[in-house]
Amino acid sequence: MNQKFIQGATLIFWGLQTEMLLWAVPMAILLEYRHFWNKRWDLEKTDFYRIGDLSIVGLVGLSAFLYLGSSETHILVALLQLMPLVFFPLVTVLAYSTADKIGLDILIYSLRKQPDEDTEWDLHYLYVGLCLISAGTVNEPPIPFLPGAAMIICWSLLPFRSSRYHSVVWPAAVFAVIVSGALAQHGLREAHLAMKAQAAQWFEYWIGQRTDPYKTTTRIGAVGRLKLSDNILFRVAPIGDPEDLLLQEASYNFTVDADWMVLKPNWKELAQPSEYSWEIYPETPTDKHINVYYEFSRRRALLPLPSGTSRIDGFPASILRQSEFGTVSGTGILPTKVYQVIYNSNRDSNLPPANDDVFISTSQSALMKRHRPDVTGMTDSQKVEAVERFFSGYKYSLYQPELDEKTNPLAYFLEERKAGHCEYFATATAMMLRALDIPSRYVVGFSVQEFHPSINAYVVRSRHAHAWVIAWVNKRWQVVDTTPSIWLETEADQSSILQPLFTYLSNNFFSFALWWDDQRIEDYQLYLYIIAFVLVIVLAWRLWRSEQVTIVADAQAGLASNSYPGQESPFYLVESALQEKGLLRHKGESLRNWLHRIRHNRVLPLLDKHYSWRFDPNGISSRDKETLTAEVTHWLAAQSRADDQKEKDKEDEKGQDHSRA
Amino acid sequence: MNGFQRLIFPVYARVTGPRRRRKTRATDKGRIVQTGIIVTAALGIDTDLTLIYQLFAFLLCLAIIARIGIKLRKPQVTVTRVLPGYATCGEPFQYTVRVSNNGTKPEQDLVVNDVPKTIHPTLEEFKDTREPEEEKRNAYDRFIGFHHYLWLMRQKTGIYSKPAKVPVVPVMGSASAKIEATPLRRGRVSFNYIAVAHPDPLGITFGLKVIDRPQELTVLPKRYRISTDYELPGGRHYQPGGVNSAWSIGESDEFVSLRDYRDGDSMRKIHWASTAKRDKPVVREYQDEYYVRQALVLDTAGGDPDLLEETVSVAASFALRVDTNDSLLDLMFVNDQPFQCTAGRGLAHAEQLLEILASVRHSTQDFSQLSQSVLSHAPLLSGAILVLMDWEEDRKALVKQLRALNIALLIFVIVHELPEAAPDEDLHYLVVGKVEEGLSLLSS
């Protein structure tokens, strides 16, 4: 790239947009200085490979740093913003080398061994593009992005405009590009917003079942073995003594077939006393604390929370809402490594029961009447105990045989198979309690039981997802979990034999990430400067040892050769006028021979005067100069008139042709 | 060849056309703009997150307006291709394309692309061949196989030429563009059309004016240097005739002396002047003379394409090395049937032999056809150069019979790997890819 200042300007633009001007200015100066320095290093391909490797290592290191660091909300955006820094050494070395273009094999290792594909790129323009993309990652930039980027792109295209076209065409084309580009970007933005609105509607409708606060579909009636994953979803670290917990995601009070749903959740937005701190109830001294290490991958999700949650701290989201059923839903969630939950298990998250909490259909009522234990004269607490005793004879099973269409799966569970998974137990328990006039709700969430002392935290896996029941007893909601306690062991038996290994690795990575989060870059600044200094010294030493080549200062050489006597002769106007007509002068052809060849002998007297001006050691008098200027002007005017006449004749001819036609 | 390649094989041919057009139509800056469009489309998809979508919109408009801009001015030119008589396989050469301007404005910034007639390989050819240094390609390329297809297509097409810039073409004048081309195989290669590329006002894309110019070029086989110090077989049997101007070859007659007439002498041999002087019949006595006559025997039976190419190249190298001013050279090989061509002493020239060698294909006959042809011709030969693709019983038998006839032999066997057994004195193994090194050992 011989185009001056384009890279410097782009770097400054990037620096302004990303608030990295302190880096951008020296980088720009270093890159642009090459246009004023006539030494270049004659580098081998292997030298470029080394610098390319350095850039790639830098890129990988930076990616890892950003991935492990918790401060960045979007890794790709942060990485893109820093890309000009990563590739700066490579571009600088290329700028101060004798190489002009270079293959992509310097960056892509696998291409190095392959036969040459004869495709080389001008890395400097690619770098300009990279800087522009990097500058575009800032959403609210100090300088409007599109005008700045458009100016740089058009400037970089300026030397490549074709001389085939009239001089007006290029500016007109650029204007058209700018106008259409501005309209197109506006259109894209509007289209995206419209699409998002539409997609949100679809998403609301088709949203995943488990995280739907309005409805959940159980696997009651499903055939075959239930497959549950060992994936670790999140970790829960108790502050204080470890305590097994049930984390509620959502609760439901109305059932139809295999579905549980909520008809009127009555959402209420949570107060935010300080940034990312959400209050449900005022905190009391007896409240317990847990840290939940859950990185939400979606912007909208339900939070797994213990019953009686009073506050959630350090949870970045735009809105948190809580339903009357204790379900907490987050919108605009940003990825975070950990948030803190403060809770008191003696407090209720659910509001008191309503009519729907005792609703039971006729068929279900009939089924329950056949099986309900005899509770005559019992209090509500005793009824609950009786129900728990009733299910103690049932077994836990992840397998269900195939049934004919007429058989009710719940009836089959209660009467014949007497075995099932948590959803059977929870649904049957809720129905039985309602049949005994005790309000009940179906709850989904996670059972937190797998404690790992090595990380002092509970591990919660996909297979720890659980369903249970809450019953309104003695004017408060009480957990009734009738699923046999061996359910966790039964599901653990299904695990892969490699699971302990994966858990070990995952826990170690988790510990490392926790340690990393505690580190501050300031603590390592000295080491980083030492490494950077050593790298720069090695690089500089290698460059210095490479062979240097002096390039000819084109500009100065050009200036020297361009000044000659007679330079201001008006005859050159005659020459350019003839050339514009397509009567080109061959390379090395004298003006006289050329005029003879193109049969413009009438200009020869002017040429004689021009030659005197140009070559006579004594020069010509100012009067002769004036005469020549006047004659040239006269000739040009005559030519112009002749051209106009020709155009007119042509048009007349066309007109006659039309009239004849 | 894996199952995936078999499945998508028909797609390869469809992809190559658009790929070439895309490459021809974009300038260096155009390539960067195209890449920018793809990258910004991927990165800017979330317009909430970044402003990269604005860059995408701008670049897209730039590309579209550039394409429209091409139509503002199309070149009004005609082109003429001036090819050399021959080219040599693997050796780059230059030729000229003359561009004439028929318009009313000088033509500037034109680029000519000379496009050969593309020959696509068949599935069998794709299956049976292997790209050189294929193992160096990455696993993805090897799995997809597209680079293998491209290589094979280029080999079959036979020539690769680089685009060349055209100097300014004056009105009603012409200018020449020097095109550098590299023939990739021997034989006849066909040119199809010349595409004159003209840039858009922004300089990022080319429009193409396609002008049909079908033409053919003979590509001679690759040749190797053979030291002039090396004495070819049959040289030691040379009998100086010294009659370079004689047109009769082989058993021609040379006047030695006069002698008295003996019964049975032809009347045509009577030297009338001496007969009159001596008053008894005197006849001219002649002596038979021999020229060096060598056979260049080319084995085309069996072997793979690499072996055949090297065999032809070695034969071509010797066809040029043998001095055909004072001797004869019989080129013998079998294609569909035995073929023989004699060069030297006013018959065919070495160039004609090369032209014949350029079109040699694998033989449809077995080696015995060639053996018979050589043996029937053997009495006339003083020496033979055998270039073979194998060293098995049939070939050994031919060599044995020729030795029995006291014909001096120089035998080359082209192989992929050197055998462990030491070769006979007049037998030389030449390894594919290292033939030049093998031939250079001859002089020592």
Coordinates of C-alpha atoms in Angstrom, one line a residue, chain A residues 17 74 76-77 80 101 110-111 113-115 117-122 125-126 129 132-141 144-147 149-151 153-154 156-157 160-165 169-170 173-174 176-178 180-182 184-186 188-189 192-193 196 299 579-584 586 650, chain B residues 19 23 28-29 31-33 35-36 39-40 43 45-59 61-63 65-66 69-76 104-110 131-133 135-139 141 147 150 154 160 162 168-172 174 198-204:
Chain A
Q17 CA -14.8 5.2 18.7
H74 CA -20.0 -10.0 25.3
L76 CA -16.9 -11.4 20.8
V77 CA -17.5 -7.7 20.8
L80 CA -13.3 -7.4 18.0
K101 CA 1.3 -8.4 -0.7
S110 CA -2.5 -25.4 7.7
L111 CA -2.1 -23.3 4.5
K113 CA 2.2 -26.8 3.7
Q114 CA -0.1 -26.6 0.8
P115 CA 0.8 -25.8 -2.8
E117 CA -2.8 -21.0 -4.7
D118 CA -1.5 -17.8 -6.3
T119 CA -3.7 -15.6 -4.1
E120 CA -2.0 -12.8 -2.2
W121 CA -3.7 -10.1 -0.3
D122 CA -2.9 -6.5 0.4
Y125 CA -6.3 -2.8 3.3
L126 CA -7.4 -5.8 5.2
G129 CA -11.2 -3.2 7.1
L132 CA -13.5 -0.3 10.7
I133 CA -15.2 -3.5 11.9
S134 CA -13.6 -3.0 15.3
A135 CA -14.8 0.6 15.4
G136 CA -18.3 -0.6 14.5
T137 CA -18.6 -2.7 17.6
V138 CA -19.3 0.4 19.7
N139 CA -23.0 0.9 19.9
E140 CA -23.1 4.5 20.9
P141 CA -19.9 6.0 19.4
P144 CA -21.3 8.8 13.9
F145 CA -20.0 5.5 12.6
L146 CA -21.4 5.4 9.0
P147 CA -20.1 8.8 7.8
A149 CA -16.4 4.6 7.8
A150 CA -17.8 5.8 4.4
M151 CA -15.2 8.5 4.2
I153 CA -13.6 3.5 2.4
C154 CA -14.1 6.1 -0.4
S156 CA -9.1 4.2 0.1
L157 CA -10.9 3.6 -3.2
F160 CA -8.3 2.9 -7.9
R161 CA -10.9 4.8 -9.8
S162 CA -10.8 4.0 -13.5
S163 CA -9.7 6.7 -16.0
R164 CA -12.1 5.1 -18.6
Y165 CA -14.9 7.3 -17.3
V169 CA -18.6 9.7 -12.8
W170 CA -16.6 8.7 -9.7
A173 CA -21.0 6.9 -8.0
V174 CA -19.6 7.6 -4.5
A176 CA -25.0 7.2 -4.9
V177 CA -23.2 4.7 -2.7
I178 CA -23.3 6.9 0.4
S180 CA -28.1 4.2 -0.8
G181 CA -25.8 2.9 2.0
A182 CA -27.5 5.2 4.5
A184 CA -30.0 0.5 3.4
Q185 CA -28.6 0.6 6.9
H186 CA -31.8 2.3 8.1
L188 CA -31.8 -3.1 7.9
R189 CA -32.3 -1.7 11.4
H192 CA -34.4 -6.3 12.4
L193 CA -36.6 -4.5 14.9
K196 CA -37.6 -9.2 16.6
R299 CA -31.8 -13.3 27.9
Q579 CA -4.8 13.1 -27.1
E580 CA -8.2 13.6 -25.7
K581 CA -9.6 13.0 -29.1
G582 CA -7.9 9.6 -29.1
L583 CA -5.0 10.6 -31.2
L584 CA -2.5 9.1 -28.8
H586 CA 3.3 6.6 -28.9
K650 CA -24.5 14.5 -36.6
Chain B
R19 CA -15.8 -19.7 -9.2
K23 CA -12.3 -14.6 -9.6
D28 CA -7.9 -7.0 -5.6
K29 CA -9.9 -4.3 -3.8
R31 CA -12.0 -9.2 -3.2
I32 CA -11.5 -7.3 0.0
V33 CA -15.0 -5.7 -0.4
T35 CA -14.8 -10.6 2.0
G36 CA -16.0 -7.5 4.0
V39 CA -17.7 -10.9 7.4
T40 CA -19.9 -7.9 8.3
L43 CA -20.9 -10.1 12.7
I45 CA -26.5 -9.7 12.4
D46 CA -27.6 -8.3 15.7
T47 CA -28.3 -4.6 15.1
D48 CA -28.9 -4.1 18.8
L49 CA -25.4 -5.2 19.7
T50 CA -23.1 -3.4 17.2
L51 CA -23.1 -0.9 14.3
I52 CA -21.3 -3.4 12.0
Y53 CA -24.6 -3.8 10.1
Q54 CA -24.1 -0.2 8.8
L55 CA -20.8 -1.2 7.3
F56 CA -22.5 -4.2 5.7
A57 CA -25.2 -2.0 4.2
F58 CA -22.6 0.4 2.8
L59 CA -20.3 -2.3 1.3
C61 CA -24.4 -0.8 -1.9
L62 CA -20.9 -0.2 -3.0
A63 CA -20.7 -3.6 -4.7
I65 CA -23.5 0.3 -7.7
A66 CA -20.1 -0.9 -9.0
G69 CA -21.4 1.3 -13.2
I70 CA -19.9 -1.3 -15.5
K71 CA -22.7 -0.7 -17.9
L72 CA -21.8 2.9 -18.3
R73 CA -19.1 2.2 -20.8
K74 CA -18.4 -1.1 -22.5
P75 CA -15.2 -1.5 -24.6
Q76 CA -15.5 -1.5 -28.4
T104 CA -14.4 6.8 -30.6
K105 CA -12.5 7.0 -27.3
P106 CA -9.2 5.6 -26.2
E107 CA -9.6 2.3 -24.3
Q108 CA -7.9 2.4 -20.9
D109 CA -7.5 0.0 -17.9
L110 CA -8.4 -3.1 -19.9
E131 CA -3.0 -34.8 -7.0
P132 CA 0.7 -34.4 -6.5
E133 CA 1.5 -33.6 -2.9
E135 CA -0.9 -35.4 1.5
K136 CA 0.2 -31.8 2.2
R137 CA -3.3 -30.6 1.9
N138 CA -5.3 -30.2 5.2
A139 CA -7.8 -32.8 6.2
D141 CA -9.6 -30.2 1.6
H147 CA -8.8 -29.1 -5.0
L150 CA -9.6 -28.4 -9.9
R154 CA -6.5 -27.9 -15.1
Y160 CA -3.1 -22.0 -17.7
K162 CA -2.5 -15.2 -16.4
V168 CA -3.9 2.4 -23.6
V169 CA -5.5 1.5 -27.0
P170 CA -5.7 4.7 -29.2
V171 CA -8.8 5.4 -31.3
M172 CA -8.6 3.3 -34.5
S174 CA -4.2 -1.2 -31.5
H198 CA -13.2 -3.5 -18.1
P199 CA -13.4 -1.9 -14.6
D200 CA -16.3 -0.1 -13.1
P201 CA -15.9 3.6 -12.1
L202 CA -15.0 2.7 -8.5
G203 CA -12.4 0.1 -9.5
I204 CA -13.7 -2.9 -7.5

